[in-house]
Amino acid sequence: MTRLIFTFTDSGAGVLKAALLADCVIGVEQRFVCGRLPASSELDALLSPCTAARRLGAHWLDNLTGRLLEEAHRQGLGLIEFCERFDAVELWVDPDPNSHLQLIWLLDYLRRYTNVTSRLAILQTDHIIGARQPVDLAAWQRHLAPVRDHHLQTASDAWSAWGASTPELWFNLLDQGLGALPQLRNSVVALLEELPSHGSALGATEMQMLELLSAAHVHPYDLFPVQEKPNERQTFGYWEIGALLDGLARCPVPAIGGLDEGPFDLAMHEDPDRHQRYKRSRLALTGLGQAIVDGAADFSQYNPVHRWWGGTELTNDRLWRWDVESRSLVAP
């Protein structure tokens, strides 16, 4: 029996390849936790046969390597046509929010193709796949569950909610039965917590940065979420965290001072001197930053806000908020 595994992080894909559990392992790496969501037509084109996808640019096989994948690339196969070449298709899902957003997007897409969903199974874990040893993963296979209609319906409802123009449908998922995708609930909550908070107008990750800085973690990378470090919040990835720190330090009235280099982009990383200056920066809370930590100031009263949370555009005039204490949405 031929097996195809999809997973949603590069590290997870690397370990699964080393475990030799499947004929082909693919790491899908779309970022949906931050920034404006691509249009549905663009995402569909990404997964379509090459002739359709090329009209809009990217294709799902771009940058993937391996004999089977290179052959599929030459033939311009879409995702569905490639899946049809395998007897079993499996989704191995990490616990982080972006992996779950990719999961619900992919299940929503696959839902229309019963010839693929009939051979589809899912493994949801509360452990980071890429942090395990390859030999450990063989035992995980017993937790694979066939994908049924209720998995597909839950995923479609959740993906639609994430793309909605307000956070209300996403919040309402907490009142729905998410048992088909049991790890999804944690991601729903984690993403709600990244909405501007009722008091500070900062998300949970930004607040964690300020609190760590208040506790004398003074270098930029001290504030980045890493396992077994003070900040273990895994909602955002490396580049997104760097952008959040830039946003707190490079604005009209900063909450953080002392960031000696930036912006946090590829050009800075490719310049060793600039990157060293960035890493050596000694950060400090500004007056505004200290007031926010003390619960006495609102970032949005001093600085412009414009960012995307799923399909919701957040601005100073349209600032949906999350009330941490009551665990409720606060409309603009």
GROMACS .gro file of C-alpha atoms in nm:
model
  332
    1MET     CA    1   0.000   0.000   0.000
    2THR     CA    2   0.140   0.337  -0.101
    3ARG     CA    3   0.122   0.617   0.159
    4LEU     CA    4   0.138   0.994   0.134
    5ILE     CA    5   0.179   1.212   0.446
    6PHE     CA    6   0.110   1.583   0.465
    7THR     CA    7   0.229   1.778   0.765
    8PHE     CA    8   0.238   2.150   0.832
    9THR     CA    9   0.590   2.241   0.949
   10ASP     CA   10   0.928   2.193   0.788
   11SER     CA   11   1.069   2.037   1.105
   12GLY     CA   12   0.779   1.790   1.121
   13ALA     CA   13   0.830   1.697   0.757
   14GLY     CA   14   1.201   1.637   0.819
   15VAL     CA   15   1.141   1.398   1.107
   16LEU     CA   16   0.865   1.213   0.923
   17LYS     CA   17   1.089   1.166   0.621
   18ALA     CA   18   1.361   1.026   0.845
   19ALA     CA   19   1.107   0.790   1.006
   20LEU     CA   20   1.044   0.624   0.666
   21LEU     CA   21   0.672   0.584   0.735
   22ALA     CA   22   0.548   0.678   0.389
   23ASP     CA   23   0.641   0.674   0.024
   24CYS     CA   24   0.621   1.054   0.019
   25VAL     CA   25   0.613   1.323   0.289
   26ILE     CA   26   0.516   1.682   0.210
   27GLY     CA   27   0.551   1.978   0.443
   28VAL     CA   28   0.285   2.238   0.365
   29GLU     CA   29   0.394   2.584   0.481
   30GLN     CA   30   0.124   2.844   0.427
   31ARG     CA   31   0.111   3.120   0.689
   32PHE     CA   32  -0.245   3.211   0.787
   33VAL     CA   33  -0.199   3.341   1.143
   34CYS     CA   34  -0.074   3.682   1.037
   35GLY     CA   35  -0.135   3.916   0.747
   36ARG     CA   36  -0.416   3.943   0.497
   37LEU     CA   37  -0.554   3.607   0.385
   38PRO     CA   38  -0.509   3.520   0.017
   39ALA     CA   39  -0.826   3.522  -0.191
   40SER     CA   40  -1.007   3.189  -0.229
   41SER     CA   41  -0.933   3.192  -0.602
   42GLU     CA   42  -0.561   3.232  -0.531
   43LEU     CA   43  -0.558   2.943  -0.283
   44ASP     CA   44  -0.752   2.721  -0.523
   45ALA     CA   45  -0.510   2.806  -0.802
   46LEU     CA   46  -0.218   2.718  -0.576
   47LEU     CA   47  -0.345   2.358  -0.554
   48SER     CA   48  -0.473   2.325  -0.911
   49PRO     CA   49  -0.296   2.168  -1.209
   50CYS     CA   50  -0.003   2.378  -1.320
   51THR     CA   51  -0.166   2.531  -1.626
   52ALA     CA   52  -0.436   2.691  -1.409
   53ALA     CA   53  -0.211   2.786  -1.119
   54ARG     CA   54   0.058   2.953  -1.326
   55ARG     CA   55  -0.183   3.227  -1.427
   56LEU     CA   56  -0.181   3.348  -1.066
   57GLY     CA   57   0.180   3.263  -0.986
   58ALA     CA   58   0.268   3.014  -0.714
   59HIS     CA   59   0.209   2.640  -0.734
   60TRP     CA   60   0.196   2.389  -0.449
   61LEU     CA   61   0.486   2.189  -0.592
   62ASP     CA   62   0.724   2.485  -0.604
   63ASN     CA   63   1.043   2.424  -0.404
   64LEU     CA   64   0.949   2.064  -0.314
   65THR     CA   65   1.210   1.799  -0.384
   66GLY     CA   66   1.212   1.422  -0.425
   67ARG     CA   67   1.172   1.186  -0.718
   68LEU     CA   68   0.793   1.158  -0.701
   69LEU     CA   69   0.748   1.532  -0.651
   70GLU     CA   70   0.985   1.630  -0.930
   71GLU     CA   71   0.798   1.397  -1.165
   72ALA     CA   72   0.467   1.549  -1.055
   73HIS     CA   73   0.610   1.898  -1.113
   74ARG     CA   74   0.711   1.810  -1.468
   75GLN     CA   75   0.359   1.682  -1.532
   76GLY     CA   76   0.202   1.990  -1.370
   77LEU     CA   77  -0.015   1.782  -1.137
   78GLY     CA   78  -0.263   1.945  -0.906
   79LEU     CA   79  -0.289   1.835  -0.545
   80ILE     CA   80  -0.589   1.610  -0.614
   81GLU     CA   81  -0.425   1.434  -0.907
   82PHE     CA   82  -0.116   1.370  -0.696
   83CYS     CA   83  -0.317   1.233  -0.402
   84GLU     CA   84  -0.497   0.995  -0.635
   85ARG     CA   85  -0.167   0.815  -0.695
   86PHE     CA   86  -0.160   0.687  -0.335
   87ASP     CA   87  -0.369   0.428  -0.155
   88ALA     CA   88  -0.361   0.621   0.174
   89VAL     CA   89  -0.329   0.995   0.241
   90GLU     CA   90  -0.255   1.111   0.597
   91LEU     CA   91  -0.252   1.449   0.768
   92TRP     CA   92  -0.014   1.475   1.068
   93VAL     CA   93  -0.101   1.790   1.260
   94ASP     CA   94   0.112   1.984   1.510
   95PRO     CA   95  -0.063   2.161   1.801
   96ASP     CA   96   0.020   2.520   1.696
   97PRO     CA   97  -0.251   2.752   1.557
   98ASN     CA   98  -0.100   2.792   1.211
   99SER     CA   99  -0.093   2.415   1.162
  100HIS     CA  100  -0.461   2.402   1.251
  101LEU     CA  101  -0.544   2.685   1.012
  102GLN     CA  102  -0.366   2.494   0.736
  103LEU     CA  103  -0.554   2.179   0.835
  104ILE     CA  104  -0.899   2.338   0.813
  105TRP     CA  105  -0.808   2.508   0.485
  106LEU     CA  106  -0.688   2.183   0.332
  107LEU     CA  107  -0.984   1.978   0.457
  108ASP     CA  108  -1.222   2.244   0.326
  109TYR     CA  109  -1.054   2.218  -0.013
  110LEU     CA  110  -1.046   1.837  -0.017
  111ARG     CA  111  -1.409   1.812   0.091
  112ARG     CA  112  -1.532   1.837  -0.266
  113TYR     CA  113  -1.319   1.538  -0.379
  114THR     CA  114  -1.460   1.218  -0.232
  115ASN     CA  115  -1.209   1.010  -0.428
  116VAL     CA  116  -0.942   1.160  -0.200
  117THR     CA  117  -1.134   1.199   0.126
  118SER     CA  118  -1.227   0.830   0.111
  119ARG     CA  119  -0.858   0.742   0.160
  120LEU     CA  120  -0.782   1.024   0.405
  121ALA     CA  121  -0.680   0.984   0.773
  122ILE     CA  122  -0.577   1.240   1.033
  123LEU     CA  123  -0.346   1.240   1.333
  124GLN     CA  124  -0.377   1.531   1.578
  125THR     CA  125  -0.115   1.553   1.849
  126ASP     CA  126  -0.041   1.780   2.142
  127HIS     CA  127   0.332   1.720   2.086
  128ILE     CA  128   0.552   1.901   1.834
  129ILE     CA  129   0.627   1.645   1.565
  130GLY     CA  130   0.958   1.802   1.469
  131ALA     CA  131   1.083   1.780   1.828
  132ARG     CA  132   1.051   1.400   1.840
  133GLN     CA  133   1.295   1.134   1.733
  134PRO     CA  134   1.204   0.953   1.408
  135VAL     CA  135   1.193   0.618   1.590
  136ASP     CA  136   0.916   0.752   1.818
  137LEU     CA  137   0.673   0.823   1.536
  138ALA     CA  138   0.597   0.468   1.428
  139ALA     CA  139   0.395   0.417   1.748
  140TRP     CA  140   0.188   0.727   1.672
  141GLN     CA  141   0.032   0.562   1.370
  142ARG     CA  142  -0.221   0.383   1.587
  143HIS     CA  143  -0.377   0.723   1.661
  144LEU     CA  144  -0.462   0.784   1.295
  145ALA     CA  145  -0.837   0.826   1.247
  146PRO     CA  146  -1.027   0.804   0.915
  147VAL     CA  147  -1.161   1.140   0.801
  148ARG     CA  148  -1.541   1.143   0.803
  149ASP     CA  149  -1.809   1.394   0.711
  150HIS     CA  150  -1.808   1.551   1.057
  151HIS     CA  151  -1.435   1.627   1.027
  152LEU     CA  152  -1.494   1.793   0.691
  153GLN     CA  153  -1.796   1.992   0.812
  154THR     CA  154  -1.614   2.117   1.121
  155ALA     CA  155  -1.315   2.221   0.912
  156SER     CA  156  -1.530   2.405   0.658
  157ASP     CA  157  -1.720   2.591   0.928
  158ALA     CA  158  -1.396   2.691   1.098
  159TRP     CA  159  -1.222   2.801   0.778
  160SER     CA  160  -1.523   3.013   0.684
  161ALA     CA  161  -1.519   3.167   1.031
  162TRP     CA  162  -1.149   3.253   1.010
  163GLY     CA  163  -1.204   3.433   0.681
  164ALA     CA  164  -1.508   3.630   0.803
  165SER     CA  165  -1.495   4.009   0.822
  166THR     CA  166  -1.548   4.009   1.201
  167PRO     CA  167  -1.422   3.771   1.472
  168GLU     CA  168  -1.776   3.676   1.580
  169LEU     CA  169  -1.805   3.349   1.389
  170TRP     CA  170  -1.463   3.239   1.512
  171PHE     CA  171  -1.565   3.318   1.870
  172ASN     CA  172  -1.889   3.125   1.820
  173LEU     CA  173  -1.687   2.812   1.742
  174LEU     CA  174  -1.632   2.782   2.117
  175ASP     CA  175  -2.002   2.704   2.158
  176GLN     CA  176  -1.997   2.444   1.882
  177GLY     CA  177  -1.897   2.082   1.906
  178LEU     CA  178  -1.535   2.070   1.792
  179GLY     CA  179  -1.490   1.710   1.901
  180ALA     CA  180  -1.409   1.599   1.547
  181LEU     CA  181  -1.094   1.813   1.565
  182PRO     CA  182  -1.022   1.813   1.939
  183GLN     CA  183  -0.700   2.016   1.923
  184LEU     CA  184  -0.869   2.294   1.724
  185ARG     CA  185  -1.032   2.447   2.032
  186ASN     CA  186  -0.695   2.542   2.180
  187SER     CA  187  -0.606   2.720   1.858
  188VAL     CA  188  -0.939   2.903   1.851
  189VAL     CA  189  -0.866   3.040   2.198
  190ALA     CA  190  -0.501   3.119   2.123
  191LEU     CA  191  -0.597   3.325   1.820
  192LEU     CA  192  -0.873   3.510   2.007
  193GLU     CA  193  -0.611   3.602   2.265
  194GLU     CA  194  -0.408   3.769   1.988
  195LEU     CA  195  -0.685   4.020   1.924
  196PRO     CA  196  -0.613   4.362   2.081
  197SER     CA  197  -0.690   4.322   2.449
  198HIS     CA  198  -0.967   4.522   2.614
  199GLY     CA  199  -0.725   4.722   2.826
  200SER     CA  200  -0.395   4.753   2.638
  201ALA     CA  201  -0.494   4.707   2.270
  202LEU     CA  202  -0.207   4.458   2.242
  203GLY     CA  203  -0.234   4.087   2.172
  204ALA     CA  204  -0.118   3.818   2.414
  205THR     CA  205   0.220   3.769   2.244
  206GLU     CA  206   0.295   4.141   2.250
  207MET     CA  207   0.196   4.162   2.617
  208GLN     CA  208   0.419   3.863   2.694
  209MET     CA  209   0.711   4.051   2.538
  210LEU     CA  210   0.653   4.357   2.755
  211GLU     CA  211   0.616   4.145   3.068
  212LEU     CA  212   0.939   3.956   2.996
  213LEU     CA  213   1.118   4.284   2.939
  214SER     CA  214   0.980   4.408   3.270
  215ALA     CA  215   1.130   4.095   3.429
  216ALA     CA  216   1.479   4.189   3.300
  217HIS     CA  217   1.494   3.979   2.984
  218VAL     CA  218   1.660   4.260   2.793
  219HIS     CA  219   1.786   4.120   2.460
  220PRO     CA  220   1.558   4.085   2.155
  221TYR     CA  221   1.584   3.708   2.126
  222ASP     CA  222   1.503   3.673   2.496
  223LEU     CA  223   1.152   3.778   2.401
  224PHE     CA  224   1.105   3.527   2.119
  225PRO     CA  225   0.890   3.220   2.196
  226VAL     CA  226   1.106   2.910   2.224
  227GLN     CA  227   1.038   2.587   2.404
  228GLU     CA  228   1.184   2.574   2.753
  229LYS     CA  229   1.229   2.953   2.760
  230PRO     CA  230   1.012   3.204   2.951
  231ASN     CA  231   0.804   3.282   2.641
  232GLU     CA  232   0.657   2.952   2.520
  233ARG     CA  233   0.359   3.102   2.335
  234GLN     CA  234   0.366   2.940   1.990
  235THR     CA  235   0.098   3.133   1.803
  236PHE     CA  236   0.335   3.314   1.568
  237GLY     CA  237   0.648   3.213   1.382
  238TYR     CA  238   0.998   3.358   1.383
  239TRP     CA  239   0.949   3.632   1.124
  240GLU     CA  240   0.612   3.729   1.263
  241ILE     CA  241   0.756   3.768   1.614
  242GLY     CA  242   1.030   3.992   1.477
  243ALA     CA  243   0.767   4.208   1.306
  244LEU     CA  244   0.568   4.235   1.630
  245LEU     CA  245   0.877   4.350   1.817
  246ASP     CA  246   0.944   4.607   1.543
  247GLY     CA  247   0.587   4.726   1.585
  248LEU     CA  248   0.635   4.786   1.956
  249ALA     CA  249   0.970   4.961   1.910
  250ARG     CA  250   0.931   5.149   1.580
  251CYS     CA  251   0.612   5.350   1.610
  252PRO     CA  252   0.529   5.713   1.695
  253VAL     CA  253   0.519   5.644   2.070
  254PRO     CA  254   0.720   5.324   2.132
  255ALA     CA  255   0.648   5.080   2.412
  256ILE     CA  256   1.004   4.941   2.385
  257GLY     CA  257   1.327   5.137   2.354
  258GLY     CA  258   1.682   5.036   2.274
  259LEU     CA  259   1.633   4.830   1.957
  260ASP     CA  260   1.952   4.926   1.774
  261GLU     CA  261   1.892   4.762   1.437
  262GLY     CA  262   1.613   4.679   1.200
  263PRO     CA  263   1.375   4.634   1.041
  264PHE     CA  264   1.357   4.261   1.110
  265ASP     CA  265   1.388   4.140   0.753
  266LEU     CA  266   1.603   3.917   0.535
  267ALA     CA  267   1.841   4.201   0.448
  268MET     CA  268   1.927   4.249   0.817
  269HIS     CA  269   1.983   3.875   0.866
  270GLU     CA  270   2.216   3.858   0.566
  271ASP     CA  271   2.434   4.138   0.704
  272PRO     CA  272   2.639   3.986   0.994
  273ASP     CA  273   2.722   4.325   1.148
  274ARG     CA  274   2.363   4.444   1.149
  275HIS     CA  275   2.238   4.113   1.285
  276GLN     CA  276   2.494   4.122   1.566
  277ARG     CA  277   2.388   4.477   1.656
  278TYR     CA  278   2.029   4.357   1.667
  279LYS     CA  279   2.110   4.064   1.894
  280ARG     CA  280   2.321   4.281   2.126
  281SER     CA  281   2.052   4.548   2.167
  282ARG     CA  282   1.965   4.614   2.531
  283LEU     CA  283   1.596   4.679   2.542
  284ALA     CA  284   1.396   4.869   2.802
  285LEU     CA  285   1.035   4.958   2.859
  286THR     CA  286   0.949   5.316   2.771
  287GLY     CA  287   0.709   5.517   2.982
  288LEU     CA  288   0.424   5.394   2.766
  289GLY     CA  289   0.547   5.034   2.788
  290GLN     CA  290   0.563   5.047   3.167
  291ALA     CA  291   0.219   5.203   3.185
  292ILE     CA  292   0.079   4.923   2.965
  293VAL     CA  293   0.236   4.659   3.188
  294ASP     CA  294   0.085   4.837   3.489
  295GLY     CA  295  -0.257   4.825   3.324
  296ALA     CA  296  -0.276   5.204   3.295
  297ALA     CA  297  -0.240   5.274   2.921
  298ASP     CA  298  -0.382   5.178   2.583
  299PHE     CA  299  -0.133   5.140   2.295
  300SER     CA  300  -0.392   5.241   2.034
  301GLN     CA  301  -0.446   5.582   2.197
  302TYR     CA  302  -0.088   5.674   2.106
  303ASN     CA  303  -0.017   5.477   1.789
  304PRO     CA  304  -0.189   5.380   1.465
  305VAL     CA  305  -0.319   5.024   1.440
  306HIS     CA  306  -0.368   4.851   1.106
  307ARG     CA  307  -0.335   4.476   1.076
  308TRP     CA  308  -0.528   4.168   0.974
  309TRP     CA  309  -0.662   3.899   1.204
  310GLY     CA  310  -0.794   3.633   0.969
  311GLY     CA  311  -1.045   3.810   0.747
  312THR     CA  312  -1.092   4.093   0.999
  313GLU     CA  313  -0.921   4.423   0.923
  314LEU     CA  314  -0.827   4.592   1.251
  315THR     CA  315  -0.780   4.969   1.264
  316ASN     CA  316  -0.805   5.229   1.538
  317ASP     CA  317  -1.161   5.301   1.429
  318ARG     CA  318  -1.250   4.935   1.392
  319LEU     CA  319  -1.072   4.770   1.679
  320TRP     CA  320  -1.230   4.444   1.782
  321ARG     CA  321  -1.094   4.347   2.123
  322TRP     CA  322  -1.064   4.046   2.349
  323ASP     CA  323  -1.158   4.076   2.716
  324VAL     CA  324  -0.923   3.839   2.895
  325GLU     CA  325  -1.112   3.835   3.225
  326SER     CA  326  -1.457   3.765   3.084
  327ARG     CA  327  -1.324   3.571   2.783
  328SER     CA  328  -1.552   3.764   2.553
  329LEU     CA  329  -1.538   3.978   2.241
  330VAL     CA  330  -1.571   4.354   2.264
  331ALA     CA  331  -1.706   4.514   1.946
  332PRO     CA  332  -1.563   4.847   1.820
   0.00000   0.00000   0.00000
